[in-house]
Coordinates of C-alpha atoms in Angstrom, one line a residue:
M406 CA 0.0 0.0 0.0
D407 CA 2.8 2.4 0.9
K408 CA 4.4 1.7 -2.5
I409 CA 1.2 2.5 -4.3
I410 CA 0.8 5.7 -2.4
A411 CA 4.4 6.6 -3.1
S412 CA 3.8 5.9 -6.8
L413 CA 0.7 8.1 -6.9
S414 CA 3.0 11.0 -5.9
L415 CA 4.5 10.6 -9.4
F416 CA 1.3 12.0 -11.0
D417 CA 1.2 15.7 -11.5
G418 CA -1.5 18.0 -12.8
V419 CA -1.0 17.0 -16.4
D420 CA -1.4 13.3 -15.5
Y421 CA -4.7 14.0 -13.6
T422 CA -6.0 16.0 -16.5
I423 CA -5.3 13.2 -19.0
L424 CA -6.9 10.7 -16.7
T425 CA -9.9 12.9 -16.3
L426 CA -10.3 13.4 -20.0
N427 CA -10.0 9.7 -20.5
F428 CA -12.7 9.0 -18.0
L429 CA -15.1 11.6 -19.4
M430 CA -14.5 10.2 -22.9
F431 CA -15.3 6.7 -21.7
V432 CA -18.6 7.9 -20.0
F433 CA -19.8 10.1 -22.8
A434 CA -18.6 8.0 -25.7
P435 CA -22.2 7.5 -27.1
A436 CA -22.9 11.2 -27.0
I437 CA -19.6 12.1 -28.6
V438 CA -20.2 9.6 -31.4
R439 CA -23.8 10.7 -32.0
R440 CA -22.6 14.3 -32.2
T441 CA -19.8 13.6 -34.7
R442 CA -21.4 10.7 -36.6
G443 CA -23.9 12.8 -38.4
S444 CA -26.4 10.0 -38.5
S445 CA -29.3 8.6 -36.4
D446 CA -28.4 5.0 -37.2
E447 CA -28.3 3.6 -33.7
G448 CA -26.5 0.4 -34.8
A449 CA -23.5 2.4 -36.2
I450 CA -23.5 4.7 -33.2
A451 CA -23.4 1.8 -30.7
S452 CA -20.6 0.1 -32.6
R453 CA -18.4 3.2 -32.7
A454 CA -19.1 4.0 -29.1
Y455 CA -17.9 0.5 -28.1
T456 CA -14.7 1.0 -30.2
L457 CA -14.0 4.3 -28.6
R458 CA -14.5 3.0 -25.1
A459 CA -12.2 0.0 -25.8
A460 CA -9.5 2.4 -27.0
N461 CA -9.9 4.4 -23.9
V462 CA -9.4 1.4 -21.6
I463 CA -6.3 0.3 -23.5
L464 CA -4.8 3.7 -23.3
L465 CA -5.6 4.0 -19.6
V466 CA -3.9 0.7 -18.9
L467 CA -0.9 1.7 -21.0
Y468 CA -0.7 5.1 -19.3
V469 CA -0.8 3.7 -15.8
S470 CA 1.7 1.0 -16.7
A471 CA 4.1 3.7 -18.0
V472 CA 4.1 5.3 -14.6
F473 CA 4.2 2.2 -12.4
I474 CA 6.1 -0.4 -14.4
S475 CA 8.8 0.5 -16.9
A476 CA 9.9 2.7 -19.7
F477 CA 8.9 0.0 -22.1
A478 CA 5.3 0.8 -21.2
I479 CA 5.9 4.4 -22.0
Q480 CA 6.7 3.5 -25.6
L481 CA 3.5 1.3 -25.7
Y482 CA 1.5 4.2 -24.4
E483 CA 3.0 6.7 -26.9
T484 CA 2.2 4.2 -29.7
G485 CA -1.4 3.8 -28.6
L486 CA -1.8 7.6 -28.1
T487 CA -0.4 8.2 -31.6
L488 CA -2.8 5.7 -33.2
L489 CA -5.8 7.1 -31.2
L490 CA -4.9 10.7 -32.1
A491 CA -4.5 9.7 -35.8
V492 CA -7.9 8.0 -35.8
V493 CA -9.6 11.0 -34.0
I494 CA -7.9 13.6 -36.2
S495 CA -8.7 11.7 -39.3
H496 CA -12.3 11.2 -38.2
F497 CA -12.6 14.9 -37.4
L498 CA -11.3 15.9 -40.8
D499 CA -13.5 13.3 -42.5
L500 CA -16.4 14.9 -40.7
L501 CA -15.5 18.3 -41.9
I502 CA -15.2 17.0 -45.4
L503 CA -18.5 15.1 -45.2
R504 CA -20.3 18.2 -43.9
R505 CA -18.8 20.3 -46.8
Y506 CA -19.1 17.9 -49.7
G507 CA -21.4 15.1 -48.4
R508 CA -25.2 14.8 -48.5
T509 CA -27.8 14.1 -45.9
R510 CA -30.6 11.6 -46.7
T511 CA -33.5 10.3 -44.7
I512 CA -34.1 6.6 -45.5
D513 CA -36.8 4.7 -43.6
D514 CA -37.1 7.5 -41.1
I515 CA -33.3 7.2 -40.4
E516 CA -31.1 10.1 -41.2
Y517 CA -27.8 9.2 -42.9
R518 CA -24.9 11.5 -43.8
T519 CA -23.6 10.0 -47.0
E520 CA -20.5 10.3 -49.1
T521 CA -20.0 11.8 -52.5
Y522 CA -17.2 11.4 -55.1
Q523 CA -15.5 14.6 -53.9
S524 CA -15.7 13.7 -50.2
E525 CA -14.3 10.2 -50.7
I526 CA -11.4 11.6 -52.8
F527 CA -10.4 14.0 -50.0
S528 CA -11.0 11.3 -47.3
L529 CA -8.6 9.0 -49.2
L530 CA -5.9 11.7 -49.3
I531 CA -6.4 12.2 -45.5
K532 CA -6.0 8.5 -44.9
I533 CA -2.8 8.3 -47.0
I534 CA -1.3 11.3 -45.2
A535 CA -2.3 10.0 -41.8
T536 CA -0.8 6.6 -42.5
I537 CA 2.5 8.0 -43.6
S538 CA 2.6 10.3 -40.6
V539 CA 1.9 7.5 -38.1
V540 CA 4.6 5.3 -39.6
L541 CA 7.2 8.1 -39.3
I542 CA 6.1 8.9 -35.7
L543 CA 6.2 5.2 -34.6
I544 CA 9.7 4.8 -36.1
N545 CA 10.9 7.7 -34.0
I546 CA 9.1 6.5 -30.9
W547 CA 10.8 3.1 -31.1
G548 CA 14.2 4.5 -32.1
M549 CA 14.3 2.8 -35.5
T550 CA 15.3 5.8 -37.5
G551 CA 18.0 3.7 -39.1
W552 CA 15.3 1.9 -41.1
L553 CA 14.7 5.1 -43.1
R554 CA 18.3 4.9 -44.4
T555 CA 17.9 1.4 -45.7
T556 CA 16.0 0.3 -48.8
S557 CA 15.0 -3.1 -47.4
V558 CA 12.1 -1.7 -45.3
L559 CA 10.8 0.5 -48.0
G560 CA 11.1 -2.4 -50.5
G561 CA 9.3 -4.7 -48.1
L562 CA 6.4 -2.2 -47.8
A563 CA 6.3 -1.9 -51.6
I564 CA 6.1 -5.6 -51.9
V565 CA 3.3 -5.8 -49.4
L566 CA 1.3 -3.1 -51.1
F567 CA 1.9 -4.7 -54.5
S568 CA 1.0 -8.2 -53.4
T569 CA -2.3 -7.0 -51.8
K570 CA -3.4 -4.7 -54.6
D571 CA -5.9 -7.2 -55.8
V572 CA -7.7 -7.1 -52.4
W573 CA -8.1 -3.4 -51.9
I574 CA -7.6 -1.6 -55.3
P575 CA -10.7 -3.1 -57.2
D576 CA -13.2 -2.1 -54.4
N577 CA -11.7 1.3 -54.0
I578 CA -11.7 2.1 -57.8
N579 CA -15.2 0.7 -58.2
G580 CA -16.4 2.7 -55.2
L581 CA -15.1 5.9 -56.8
I582 CA -16.8 5.0 -60.1
L583 CA -20.1 4.4 -58.3
L584 CA -19.9 7.7 -56.5
Y585 CA -18.8 9.5 -59.6
N586 CA -21.6 8.2 -61.9
G587 CA -24.2 9.0 -59.3
D588 CA -26.7 6.4 -60.6
I589 CA -26.6 4.4 -57.3
E590 CA -26.9 7.0 -54.6
P591 CA -28.3 6.8 -51.0
G592 CA -32.0 6.3 -51.1
S593 CA -32.0 4.5 -54.5
V594 CA -33.9 1.2 -54.7
I595 CA -32.0 -1.4 -56.7
R596 CA -32.6 -5.0 -57.8
V597 CA -29.7 -7.3 -58.4
D598 CA -30.8 -10.7 -59.7
E599 CA -27.4 -12.3 -59.5
L600 CA -27.2 -11.6 -55.8
D601 CA -31.0 -12.2 -55.1
L602 CA -31.1 -8.6 -53.8
L603 CA -33.8 -6.0 -53.6
G604 CA -32.9 -3.2 -51.3
I605 CA -32.4 0.5 -50.5
V606 CA -28.9 1.9 -50.9
V607 CA -27.8 3.4 -47.6
Q608 CA -24.2 4.2 -48.1
T609 CA -21.4 3.8 -50.6
T610 CA -17.8 4.0 -49.4
L611 CA -14.5 3.2 -51.1
S612 CA -14.7 -0.4 -50.1
Q613 CA -18.3 -1.5 -49.9
T614 CA -22.0 -0.5 -50.4
R615 CA -24.5 -0.9 -47.6
L616 CA -28.1 -1.6 -48.4
R617 CA -31.3 -2.2 -46.4
D618 CA -33.2 -5.3 -47.7
L619 CA -36.8 -4.3 -48.6
T620 CA -38.2 -7.6 -47.4
T621 CA -36.4 -8.3 -44.1
R622 CA -35.2 -4.7 -43.4
H623 CA -31.7 -6.2 -42.6
I624 CA -28.5 -4.3 -43.5
I625 CA -26.6 -6.0 -46.4
V626 CA -23.0 -5.2 -47.2
V627 CA -21.7 -5.9 -50.7
P628 CA -18.1 -5.3 -52.0
N629 CA -18.1 -2.6 -54.7
A630 CA -16.2 -4.7 -57.2
K631 CA -18.8 -7.6 -56.9
L632 CA -21.7 -5.1 -57.2
R633 CA -20.4 -3.5 -60.4
D634 CA -20.0 -7.0 -62.0
C635 CA -23.7 -7.6 -61.8
K636 CA -26.6 -6.2 -63.8
I637 CA -28.3 -3.5 -61.6
E638 CA -31.9 -2.4 -62.0
I639 CA -32.4 1.1 -60.6
L640 CA -36.1 1.0 -59.7
S641 CA -36.3 4.5 -58.0
K642 CA -35.5 6.5 -61.2
T643 CA -39.1 6.4 -62.5
S644 CA -41.7 8.9 -63.8
N645 CA -44.1 10.9 -61.6
K646 CA -46.7 8.2 -62.0
G647 CA -44.5 5.8 -60.1
L648 CA -42.9 2.4 -60.8
M649 CA -44.9 0.0 -62.9
Q650 CA -45.3 -3.4 -61.3
F651 CA -47.4 -6.4 -62.4
A652 CA -48.9 -9.6 -61.3
D653 CA -49.6 -12.6 -63.6
F654 CA -52.6 -14.8 -63.3
K655 CA -53.6 -17.9 -65.4
L656 CA -57.3 -18.1 -66.1
A657 CA -59.3 -20.7 -67.9
Y658 CA -60.3 -20.4 -71.5
G659 CA -63.9 -19.2 -72.1
I660 CA -63.8 -16.2 -69.7
D661 CA -64.8 -13.1 -71.5
S662 CA -62.2 -10.3 -71.8
N663 CA -64.6 -7.7 -70.3
T664 CA -65.1 -10.0 -67.3
V665 CA -61.3 -10.1 -66.8
D666 CA -61.2 -6.3 -67.0
A667 CA -63.8 -6.0 -64.4
L668 CA -62.1 -8.6 -62.2
F669 CA -58.7 -6.7 -62.4
Q670 CA -60.5 -3.4 -61.7
S671 CA -62.0 -4.8 -58.6
I672 CA -58.7 -6.2 -57.5
W673 CA -57.0 -2.9 -58.0
E674 CA -59.6 -0.9 -56.2
L675 CA -59.6 -3.2 -53.1
A676 CA -55.7 -3.1 -53.0
C677 CA -55.7 0.7 -53.2
E678 CA -58.0 0.9 -50.2
R679 CA -55.8 -1.3 -48.1
D680 CA -52.3 -0.1 -49.2
K681 CA -51.5 3.6 -49.7
N682 CA -48.2 2.7 -51.5
I683 CA -50.2 2.0 -54.7
N684 CA -50.8 5.0 -57.0
A685 CA -54.6 5.3 -56.8
E686 CA -54.6 8.0 -59.5
R687 CA -53.2 5.7 -62.2
P688 CA -55.7 3.0 -63.0
A689 CA -54.6 -0.6 -63.5
V690 CA -54.3 -2.1 -66.9
A691 CA -55.2 -5.7 -67.9
K692 CA -53.0 -7.2 -70.6
L693 CA -53.1 -10.6 -72.2
R694 CA -49.6 -12.0 -71.9
N695 CA -49.8 -15.5 -73.3
T696 CA -52.3 -18.0 -74.6
G697 CA -50.9 -21.3 -73.4
D698 CA -51.9 -24.9 -73.5
H699 CA -53.4 -24.9 -70.0
G700 CA -54.9 -21.5 -69.8
V701 CA -54.7 -17.8 -70.7
E702 CA -52.1 -15.8 -68.9
W703 CA -53.3 -12.3 -68.0
R704 CA -51.1 -9.6 -66.5
L705 CA -52.4 -6.9 -64.1
C706 CA -50.2 -3.8 -64.4
Y707 CA -50.3 -1.2 -61.6
W708 CA -48.1 1.6 -60.4
V709 CA -46.4 2.1 -57.0
A710 CA -46.2 5.6 -55.8
N711 CA -44.0 4.9 -52.8
I712 CA -41.0 2.9 -54.0
Y713 CA -40.1 1.9 -50.5
G714 CA -43.5 0.1 -50.1
L715 CA -42.9 -2.1 -53.2
I716 CA -43.1 -5.4 -51.3
E717 CA -46.2 -4.4 -49.4
A718 CA -48.0 -3.2 -52.5
G719 CA -47.4 -6.6 -54.2
H720 CA -48.8 -8.4 -51.1
A721 CA -51.9 -6.2 -51.2
I722 CA -52.5 -7.0 -54.9
N723 CA -52.2 -10.7 -54.3
R724 CA -54.5 -10.7 -51.3
A725 CA -57.1 -8.6 -53.1
A726 CA -56.9 -11.0 -56.1
Y727 CA -57.5 -14.0 -54.0
E728 CA -60.5 -12.5 -52.2
V729 CA -62.1 -10.9 -55.3
A730 CA -61.7 -14.1 -57.3
Q731 CA -63.2 -16.2 -54.5
S732 CA -66.2 -13.9 -54.3
Q733 CA -66.7 -14.0 -58.1
Q734 CA -66.0 -17.7 -58.3
I735 CA -63.2 -17.4 -60.8
G736 CA -60.3 -19.8 -60.3
L737 CA -56.8 -18.3 -60.2
N738 CA -55.2 -21.8 -60.3
T739 CA -53.7 -23.1 -63.6
P740 CA -56.6 -25.0 -65.3
L741 CA -56.2 -28.7 -65.9
T742 CA -56.8 -29.3 -69.6
H743 CA -55.9 -32.9 -69.8
H744 CA -59.5 -33.8 -69.0
L745 CA -60.6 -32.1 -72.2
A746 CA -57.9 -33.7 -74.2
T747 CA -59.0 -37.2 -72.9
D748 CA -62.6 -36.5 -73.8
Q749 CA -61.6 -35.4 -77.3
L750 CA -59.4 -38.6 -77.7
T751 CA -62.3 -40.8 -76.6
S752 CA -64.6 -39.1 -79.2
N753 CA -62.0 -39.6 -81.9
V754 CA -61.7 -43.3 -81.0
R755 CA -65.4 -43.8 -81.1
S756 CA -65.6 -42.0 -84.5
A757 CA -62.9 -44.2 -85.9
S758 CA -64.6 -47.4 -84.6
M759 CA -67.9 -46.4 -86.2
L760 CA -66.1 -45.9 -89.5
D761 CA -64.5 -49.3 -89.3
M762 CA -67.9 -50.9 -88.6
D763 CA -69.4 -49.1 -91.6
G764 CA -66.5 -50.2 -93.7

């Protein structure tokens, strides 16, 4: 105990100030992140707050170790402090760049501050400068300045960068291309059949694109290089009347076209009453898509005003179709025509038999 009390005398005003700031940063980490994050995404805020608190704990342990244990801990503390300051300063500069060149979008009642082509270019430059600065500072902290006079270290770093270029360069370049083109921007609704994906674009960074699945509302992360290799349907870039959607139904032969028009009109009216995502000012259209062997395939075309309610609108149309068809006693199931074919075959056999008997 006496040794601990004696060691505490080593702390001065600067030490207590640092410890106090560390403690306050640990306690108010969520508020700090929420203030600087520029987003109301609680998941991202909680993750960053946890990271900030973990960094505070590590730095606190290193700082106390530097005082009580050995000079080696001082180097560890200075290393940790350098990394933390680099992250904090880079994040602060990124925030300034994002506020200057970024955009703010509200998606599913969540506000996101999203990147642009200009903001990502400046952020990339900041990261490069910060990385070079950190490496130089750490070399001086650990007394390895002799490395700078040799080509082996620089050559080794060049080899590492070259050997890993296939990992980080494609996503970064494709991320810049996506941001520059502006076709896939935050708030856009896209469909990617190769990835079985239908979602809202939340954020595009240099490495990846984050989307919110329209069906499950889960966040999906896709590497930029993989996303650009697929065919992407941008559903949100539609006219004022909304996005045209359709539902196909197979009806039996013999149903009058006017009856089908009335059926689809009733389906559309009932669906509009139940779901406000459907554009009620744009009437539905019935189209004959195919005349097949087992029935006539009709297509009900309708327009969705709220693109984010695309899935709900489809569910409302299907439910209304089932209920209206039941009330009008019209089957939506694929007709079974093999019974008719069997009857016709039997009739042909009987006719052939009668001809043989006459012969």
